[in-house]
Amino acid sequence: MSTSAGDEAATLPTTYTPADVEGELYERWVERGYFSADAKSDKPPFTIVIPPPNVTGSLHLGHAFEHTLIDALVRRKRMQGYEALWQPGMDHAGIATQNVVERELAKEGKSRHDLGREAFVERVWKWKAESGGQISGQMRRLGDGVDWSRERFTMDEGLSQAVQTIFKKLFDDELIYRAERIINWCPRCLTAISDIEVEYQDDDGELVSIRYGEGENSIVVATTRAETMLGDTAVAVHPEDERYKHLVGTEIELPLTGRRIPIVADAHVDPEFGTGAVKVTPAHDPNDFEIGQRHGLPNIAVMDEHAVITVHGPFLGLDRLEARSAIVAALRAEGRIVAEKRPYVHSVGHCSRCKTTIEPRLSMQWWVKVGPLAKAAGDAVRDGKVKIHPQEMEKRYFDWVDNLHDWCISRQLWWGHRIPVWYGPNGEVVCVGPDEQPPAGEGWHQDTDVLDTWFSSGLWPFSTLGWPEQTESLAKFYPNSVLVTGYDILFFWVARMMMFGLYAMDGTPPFHTIALHGMVRDQNGKKMSKSFGNVVNPLDWMDKYGSDALRFTLARGANPGVDVPIGEDWVQAARNFANKIWNATRFALMNGATVEGPLPAPEELTAADRWILSRLNSTVAEVDGLYEDYQFSKLSEALYHFAWDEVFDWYVELSKTTLAKGGPQADAARRVLGEVLDVTLRLLHPIVPFVTETLWTTLTGAESVVIADWPKDSGFRDAAAEAEIATLQQVVTEVRRFRTDQGLKPGQRVPAALELDGTALAAHEDAIRSLLRLTAPEEGFSATASLPVAGATVSLDLSGTIDVAAERKRLAKDLAAAEKEKAQTTAKLGNEAFLAKAPDEVVAKIKGRQEAAEADIARITAQLAALPQG
């Protein structure tokens, strides 16, 4: 036994306490620069950007999940010899951050307008310095191996220059323009929001059918938004609808207003829906706006930015919902309400930030002409430049990029990248680049809007590397190797990065692979929500079970593109796994496991040694293949079962017999045990970095597993040894099952005779006896039960260990119950009348009960036969 190994084991506490090691280890890693990426290195690059969390945010379970997967990839690539960069940073989160600071001001009885724009923006920067970015500390808790020296913020100077540069380039290429169109307006946030920032949910509303006009020339329309009728400028019908052909081109009176509006024919109208006639409000509905454009209809806005009615005396100043009730009442009084349906459940858009019902509103905004950009983004995937994983997610991507509408990029906020456009006194419009001076003089002013947050985060893969400057980092680390992100922001973020990356970087996409994962859900598969009361703070679980336990649980559930259920029991089980790794490694060290010197030649090793080395290499190859396919769940499962089942439960136990004998084989076993633990800990490290760092450095005496070499498959395989140990496992498992069936305690020793001659088990008698707690037969031994297994026979003397009569009585009772169950199910399945009427699932359930009863009968009969006679 190596003295140093025993001494090293003694330095390990008897139990693993994550809180004692995690924080200290992480700071050591950072101080030593393990996570820093060198643009001058001649190592091949591997780059991943962090999906930048909002500066207002804190670490939630979704972050922890995604960061675990990214960190595992980066740590492995670093160990494989890549110059690995995990780029960190945060998003300024325009609407969310402005809302936070405005709420703080409201507590002081102030609004942003009381401060003015410049002072308000200063207040936001102050808030960011004092309160923003708490997520960075939480990322450290999780073990994120990011290059903190490169941390970026979407509003910092370099990224602001990138934003201004690409805006100017798009403007000059006529891909950015200003136009009056229908946008999604949030009356609470007082800004436009893009289509992808609208969350739709089914709300209870009302569907009101209203008669326009009089007599035979009247027409009925239905609406869920009666308040918008004040802005109607037409009624539309389908050109081929025979019911209304005689009315097309005529005018009809709009109730409550005295205005007359035309009846127009438009193919957009579905003649099968409702009455086949629709009211047209171009200033308050995107489809109506298009109809209005085709027919030259006027746009009449009837609400202000607060969704308050601005026209028609009786309703002037009413909130939209107040106006809805008042208008329906007024129409009812005039006898124009034909039908009312309440509640009427329909899909309604809400602001994703504040949950307020959005209001379609005609507004002058800035837009990106996405046609050519989206085509390039689609072609990059079709041409194989970029791969989407899992591949079945490609359809969702194409459905989006192939049908993109122009993107509204202006927001009526003060916090964000201000649009770099100046307006002159005579209608001049000048877009200013980062190195240009804005026009000065009387009458010149800058656009007051800021850019959509997704505009700046869409530049993230290259702006964080110094673009538009041609930096060493940009040359080294662009394009990114892979983007790991949730399928839920495939449209928000991924498509934006694809469009901007291809456009700004001369057709080079921002990443080679898009690896999409699902959402974290509770253990019942339910979405986590504060309203459901099932939201989990990952810090609570890290405090209780350790960061490794949380990471392993998340990785183990991560099937590509599929949602991940998670419960506390699973985190507790992962904590038990970390403890198992700790205890097994500590035992091995105490018994002389070593990594010193070469491995002994195969002929110097036992079958158990050769078996575990063969399985070790197979596991390395399997895990490598699964990493390349982003199969985190499968690779975690493979590592779990190899480490726990094969290394700890079998090889460590088998090695005890060899070590007890001493001699050259014991020395060989110590070296094999050290090798297996060395490689296993390195394989586990990317997912459970803290416990593996502590154990691996103790085992090897090396500096850190973070910078250790990733294991390689040596090619060693030994099918004969694997078959031999599989036979041993079969014997031990069968006898253990028999012992359990007979009610023997796990540690209870039983006399037994083993007939192993002529089998592959002949050399394993000592191990079998040790694993099964079997003592050698003494004088007078009499076998009361014999178990033939895998060509061998294990004969046991159970006299004195169990009450045979009581056991026979118990088993006979169980057998009778099983036979009764079989008879009942067989009778039902033999009843043609029952089978003709019973649902398939009921029949299947009864067949399952019959099969279970038959299995119970076979098992109990075998147990009775194995009992001592008499």
Tab-separated table of N, CA, C and O in Angstrom, residues 87-159:
chain	number	residue	atom	x	y	z
A	87	GLN	N	-18.273	33.340	-23.383
A	87	GLN	CA	-18.411	34.799	-23.301
A	87	GLN	C	-19.581	35.194	-22.399
A	87	GLN	O	-20.721	34.899	-22.700
A	88	PRO	N	-19.293	35.889	-21.273
A	88	PRO	CA	-20.386	36.304	-20.392
A	88	PRO	C	-20.846	37.733	-20.671
A	88	PRO	O	-20.183	38.494	-21.377
A	89	GLY	N	-21.951	38.086	-20.088
A	89	GLY	CA	-22.440	39.451	-20.198
A	89	GLY	C	-23.911	39.529	-19.865
A	89	GLY	O	-24.559	38.520	-19.589
A	90	MET	N	-24.432	40.739	-19.887
A	90	MET	CA	-25.837	40.975	-19.541
A	90	MET	C	-26.493	41.909	-20.543
A	90	MET	O	-25.834	42.698	-21.208
A	91	ASP	N	-27.803	41.778	-20.621
A	91	ASP	CA	-28.609	42.604	-21.507
A	91	ASP	C	-29.208	43.760	-20.718
A	91	ASP	O	-29.635	43.584	-19.573
A	92	HIS	N	-29.265	44.940	-21.353
A	92	HIS	CA	-29.792	46.114	-20.636
A	92	HIS	C	-31.295	46.053	-20.435
A	92	HIS	O	-31.845	46.772	-19.595
A	93	ALA	N	-31.994	45.177	-21.207
A	93	ALA	CA	-33.416	44.892	-20.970
A	93	ALA	C	-34.246	46.167	-20.877
A	93	ALA	O	-34.763	46.511	-19.819
A	94	GLY	N	-34.362	46.848	-22.015
A	94	GLY	CA	-34.967	48.176	-22.040
A	94	GLY	C	-36.239	48.350	-21.240
A	94	GLY	O	-36.286	49.117	-20.275
A	95	ILE	N	-37.314	47.649	-21.630
A	95	ILE	CA	-38.598	47.851	-20.965
A	95	ILE	C	-38.535	47.416	-19.510
A	95	ILE	O	-38.984	48.127	-18.606
A	96	ALA	N	-37.964	46.221	-19.264
A	96	ALA	CA	-37.941	45.682	-17.893
A	96	ALA	C	-37.174	46.592	-16.947
A	96	ALA	O	-37.618	46.878	-15.827
A	97	THR	N	-36.014	47.080	-17.386
A	97	THR	CA	-35.199	47.926	-16.517
A	97	THR	C	-35.863	49.283	-16.287
A	97	THR	O	-35.890	49.790	-15.152
A	98	GLN	N	-36.407	49.858	-17.346
A	98	GLN	CA	-37.087	51.141	-17.183
A	98	GLN	C	-38.263	50.999	-16.214
A	98	GLN	O	-38.495	51.872	-15.366
A	99	ASN	N	-38.993	49.873	-16.305
A	99	ASN	CA	-40.112	49.647	-15.383
A	99	ASN	C	-39.641	49.581	-13.931
A	99	ASN	O	-40.283	50.134	-13.027
A	100	VAL	N	-38.512	48.914	-13.695
A	100	VAL	CA	-37.989	48.791	-12.334
A	100	VAL	C	-37.681	50.172	-11.750
A	100	VAL	O	-38.070	50.497	-10.616
A	101	VAL	N	-36.966	50.970	-12.519
A	101	VAL	CA	-36.560	52.288	-12.015
A	101	VAL	C	-37.763	53.213	-11.887
A	101	VAL	O	-37.848	54.017	-10.937
A	102	GLU	N	-38.703	53.117	-12.803
A	102	GLU	CA	-39.917	53.944	-12.691
A	102	GLU	C	-40.717	53.575	-11.444
A	102	GLU	O	-41.306	54.456	-10.798
A	103	ARG	N	-40.742	52.313	-11.086
A	103	ARG	CA	-41.442	51.917	-9.856
A	103	ARG	C	-40.754	52.507	-8.632
A	103	ARG	O	-41.396	52.918	-7.668
A	104	GLU	N	-39.409	52.532	-8.671
A	104	GLU	CA	-38.673	53.146	-7.562
A	104	GLU	C	-39.003	54.637	-7.451
A	104	GLU	O	-39.191	55.168	-6.356
A	105	LEU	N	-39.072	55.302	-8.597
A	105	LEU	CA	-39.413	56.730	-8.591
A	105	LEU	C	-40.825	56.962	-8.062
A	105	LEU	O	-41.085	57.935	-7.343
A	106	ALA	N	-41.729	56.037	-8.431
A	106	ALA	CA	-43.120	56.189	-7.991
A	106	ALA	C	-43.223	56.163	-6.473
A	106	ALA	O	-44.070	56.845	-5.883
A	107	LYS	N	-42.346	55.390	-5.822
A	107	LYS	CA	-42.339	55.354	-4.353
A	107	LYS	C	-41.964	56.720	-3.776
A	107	LYS	O	-42.314	57.041	-2.639
A	108	GLU	N	-41.220	57.510	-4.571
A	108	GLU	CA	-40.832	58.859	-4.145
A	108	GLU	C	-41.843	59.907	-4.616
A	108	GLU	O	-41.624	61.114	-4.454
A	109	GLY	N	-42.936	59.434	-5.231
A	109	GLY	CA	-43.940	60.359	-5.730
A	109	GLY	C	-43.530	61.070	-7.003
A	109	GLY	O	-44.025	62.157	-7.301
A	110	LYS	N	-42.610	60.459	-7.783
A	110	LYS	CA	-42.107	61.097	-9.002
A	110	LYS	C	-42.309	60.189	-10.202
A	110	LYS	O	-42.509	58.979	-10.069
A	111	SER	N	-42.239	60.810	-11.372
A	111	SER	CA	-42.218	60.054	-12.621
A	111	SER	C	-40.924	60.392	-13.351
A	111	SER	O	-40.204	61.323	-12.970
A	112	ARG	N	-40.639	59.659	-14.422
A	112	ARG	CA	-39.419	59.957	-15.190
A	112	ARG	C	-39.474	61.362	-15.787
A	112	ARG	O	-38.444	61.994	-15.986
A	113	HIS	N	-40.687	61.819	-16.074
A	113	HIS	CA	-40.823	63.156	-16.672
A	113	HIS	C	-40.447	64.255	-15.685
A	113	HIS	O	-40.023	65.338	-16.083
A	114	ASP	N	-40.589	63.962	-14.386
A	114	ASP	CA	-40.152	64.933	-13.382
A	114	ASP	C	-38.634	65.107	-13.418
A	114	ASP	O	-38.115	66.192	-13.157
A	115	LEU	N	-37.919	64.027	-13.741
A	115	LEU	CA	-36.461	64.085	-13.794
A	115	LEU	C	-35.964	64.634	-15.126
A	115	LEU	O	-34.953	65.345	-15.187
A	116	GLY	N	-36.663	64.295	-16.205
A	116	GLY	CA	-36.153	64.605	-17.540
A	116	GLY	C	-35.309	63.445	-18.039
A	116	GLY	O	-34.809	62.628	-17.262
A	117	ARG	N	-35.124	63.396	-19.354
A	117	ARG	CA	-34.491	62.229	-19.969
A	117	ARG	C	-33.072	61.988	-19.454
A	117	ARG	O	-32.726	60.885	-19.043
A	118	GLU	N	-32.241	62.999	-19.474
A	118	GLU	CA	-30.831	62.829	-19.106
A	118	GLU	C	-30.684	62.371	-17.664
A	118	GLU	O	-29.935	61.426	-17.372
A	119	ALA	N	-31.419	63.007	-16.747
A	119	ALA	CA	-31.319	62.644	-15.331
A	119	ALA	C	-31.900	61.256	-15.084
A	119	ALA	O	-31.403	60.499	-14.242
A	120	PHE	N	-32.959	60.904	-15.835
A	120	PHE	CA	-33.542	59.576	-15.666
A	120	PHE	C	-32.555	58.494	-16.100
A	120	PHE	O	-32.381	57.479	-15.409
A	121	VAL	N	-31.909	58.686	-17.241
A	121	VAL	CA	-30.929	57.698	-17.719
A	121	VAL	C	-29.781	57.571	-16.716
A	121	VAL	O	-29.298	56.458	-16.444
A	122	GLU	N	-29.347	58.690	-16.142
A	122	GLU	CA	-28.313	58.628	-15.097
A	122	GLU	C	-28.797	57.808	-13.912
A	122	GLU	O	-28.037	57.046	-13.310
A	123	ARG	N	-30.077	57.966	-13.573
A	123	ARG	CA	-30.656	57.211	-12.457
A	123	ARG	C	-30.643	55.710	-12.760
A	123	ARG	O	-30.370	54.901	-11.880
A	124	VAL	N	-30.907	55.338	-14.008
A	124	VAL	CA	-30.889	53.922	-14.385
A	124	VAL	C	-29.469	53.360	-14.280
A	124	VAL	O	-29.258	52.257	-13.763
A	125	TRP	N	-28.486	54.129	-14.749
A	125	TRP	CA	-27.093	53.667	-14.641
A	125	TRP	C	-26.708	53.493	-13.163
A	125	TRP	O	-26.008	52.543	-12.805
A	126	LYS	N	-27.162	54.379	-12.328
A	126	LYS	CA	-26.885	54.270	-10.899
A	126	LYS	C	-27.518	53.011	-10.333
A	126	LYS	O	-26.894	52.273	-9.564
A	127	TRP	N	-28.772	52.759	-10.731
A	127	TRP	CA	-29.443	51.535	-10.267
A	127	TRP	C	-28.678	50.305	-10.727
A	127	TRP	O	-28.484	49.356	-9.971
A	128	LYS	N	-28.212	50.343	-11.992
A	128	LYS	CA	-27.476	49.198	-12.536
A	128	LYS	C	-26.209	48.927	-11.725
A	128	LYS	O	-25.866	47.794	-11.427
A	129	ALA	N	-25.506	49.993	-11.347
A	129	ALA	CA	-24.265	49.849	-10.576
A	129	ALA	C	-24.530	49.290	-9.184
A	129	ALA	O	-23.732	48.508	-8.659
A	130	GLU	N	-25.665	49.676	-8.590
A	130	GLU	CA	-25.923	49.290	-7.204
A	130	GLU	C	-26.687	47.976	-7.073
A	130	GLU	O	-26.416	47.177	-6.175
A	131	SER	N	-27.648	47.745	-7.981
A	131	SER	CA	-28.561	46.613	-7.800
A	131	SER	C	-28.558	45.621	-8.943
A	131	SER	O	-28.981	44.476	-8.769
A	132	GLY	N	-28.135	46.079	-10.113
A	132	GLY	CA	-28.182	45.192	-11.265
A	132	GLY	C	-27.094	44.129	-11.207
A	132	GLY	O	-26.097	44.254	-10.514
A	133	GLY	N	-27.331	43.071	-11.942
A	133	GLY	CA	-26.275	42.086	-12.117
A	133	GLY	C	-26.025	41.158	-10.959
A	133	GLY	O	-24.939	40.589	-10.848
A	134	GLN	N	-27.009	40.966	-10.071
A	134	GLN	CA	-26.786	40.006	-8.994
A	134	GLN	C	-26.622	38.596	-9.548
A	134	GLN	O	-26.085	37.712	-8.882
A	135	ILE	N	-27.056	38.411	-10.794
A	135	ILE	CA	-26.959	37.089	-11.394
A	135	ILE	C	-25.504	36.638	-11.544
A	135	ILE	O	-25.215	35.447	-11.557
A	136	SER	N	-24.563	37.589	-11.634
A	136	SER	CA	-23.147	37.221	-11.781
A	136	SER	C	-22.664	36.408	-10.582
A	136	SER	O	-21.965	35.392	-10.738
A	137	GLY	N	-23.023	36.853	-9.384
A	137	GLY	CA	-22.621	36.106	-8.197
A	137	GLY	C	-23.263	34.744	-8.147
A	137	GLY	O	-22.649	33.759	-7.695
A	138	GLN	N	-24.485	34.653	-8.634
A	138	GLN	CA	-25.171	33.370	-8.631
A	138	GLN	C	-24.568	32.414	-9.655
A	138	GLN	O	-24.537	31.198	-9.444
A	139	MET	N	-24.074	32.969	-10.773
A	139	MET	CA	-23.385	32.134	-11.755
A	139	MET	C	-22.127	31.522	-11.152
A	139	MET	O	-21.775	30.375	-11.452
A	140	ARG	N	-21.454	32.265	-10.308
A	140	ARG	CA	-20.274	31.731	-9.628
A	140	ARG	C	-20.671	30.561	-8.718
A	140	ARG	O	-19.954	29.575	-8.616
A	141	ARG	N	-21.803	30.710	-8.057
A	141	ARG	CA	-22.286	29.638	-7.189
A	141	ARG	C	-22.500	28.345	-7.980
A	141	ARG	O	-22.227	27.242	-7.504
A	142	LEU	N	-22.990	28.518	-9.194
A	142	LEU	CA	-23.287	27.348	-10.021
A	142	LEU	C	-22.019	26.721	-10.594
A	142	LEU	O	-22.005	25.549	-10.958
A	143	GLY	N	-20.933	27.514	-10.667
A	143	GLY	CA	-19.679	26.989	-11.205
A	143	GLY	C	-19.425	27.358	-12.650
A	143	GLY	O	-18.583	26.737	-13.310
A	144	ASP	N	-20.116	28.372	-13.177
A	144	ASP	CA	-19.962	28.749	-14.585
A	144	ASP	C	-18.522	29.127	-14.909
A	144	ASP	O	-17.982	30.092	-14.351
A	145	GLY	N	-17.923	28.424	-15.855
A	145	GLY	CA	-16.540	28.694	-16.238
A	145	GLY	C	-16.427	29.733	-17.326
A	145	GLY	O	-15.857	29.482	-18.396
A	146	VAL	N	-16.960	30.929	-17.068
A	146	VAL	CA	-16.928	32.007	-18.060
A	146	VAL	C	-15.658	32.839	-17.908
A	146	VAL	O	-15.054	32.873	-16.836
A	147	ASP	N	-15.294	33.519	-18.969
A	147	ASP	CA	-14.128	34.408	-18.934
A	147	ASP	C	-14.591	35.776	-18.429
A	147	ASP	O	-15.032	36.631	-19.199
A	148	TRP	N	-14.481	35.965	-17.107
A	148	TRP	CA	-14.997	37.193	-16.509
A	148	TRP	C	-14.259	38.440	-17.002
A	148	TRP	O	-14.805	39.545	-16.973
A	149	SER	N	-13.037	38.276	-17.481
A	149	SER	CA	-12.283	39.438	-17.968
A	149	SER	C	-12.913	40.022	-19.231
A	149	SER	O	-12.615	41.150	-19.614
A	150	ARG	N	-13.774	39.257	-19.872
A	150	ARG	CA	-14.408	39.704	-21.117
A	150	ARG	C	-15.884	40.077	-20.919
A	150	ARG	O	-16.608	40.242	-21.896
A	151	GLU	N	-16.337	40.180	-19.688
A	151	GLU	CA	-17.750	40.436	-19.432
A	151	GLU	C	-18.210	41.711	-20.151
A	151	GLU	O	-17.549	42.746	-20.094
A	152	ARG	N	-19.343	41.620	-20.827
A	152	ARG	CA	-19.858	42.756	-21.588
A	152	ARG	C	-21.298	43.075	-21.170
A	152	ARG	O	-21.990	42.257	-20.573
A	153	PHE	N	-21.711	44.289	-21.530
A	153	PHE	CA	-23.056	44.771	-21.244
A	153	PHE	C	-23.562	45.435	-22.517
A	153	PHE	O	-22.807	46.162	-23.179
A	154	THR	N	-24.801	45.168	-22.897
A	154	THR	CA	-25.273	45.638	-24.208
A	154	THR	C	-25.333	47.158	-24.335
A	154	THR	O	-25.551	47.674	-25.435
A	155	MET	N	-25.123	47.873	-23.228
A	155	MET	CA	-25.099	49.343	-23.311
A	155	MET	C	-23.699	49.896	-23.097
A	155	MET	O	-23.537	51.112	-22.975
A	156	ASP	N	-22.681	49.024	-23.020
A	156	ASP	CA	-21.349	49.587	-22.800
A	156	ASP	C	-20.837	50.228	-24.093
A	156	ASP	O	-21.441	50.109	-25.162
A	157	GLU	N	-19.717	50.918	-23.987
A	157	GLU	CA	-19.262	51.771	-25.085
A	157	GLU	C	-19.012	50.991	-26.369
A	157	GLU	O	-19.439	51.390	-27.457
A	158	GLY	N	-18.346	49.844	-26.251
A	158	GLY	CA	-18.028	49.064	-27.443
A	158	GLY	C	-19.261	48.543	-28.146
A	158	GLY	O	-19.374	48.601	-29.384
A	159	LEU	N	-20.206	48.036	-27.375
A	159	LEU	CA	-21.419	47.505	-27.989
A	159	LEU	C	-22.305	48.613	-28.551
A	159	LEU	O	-22.995	48.426	-29.550
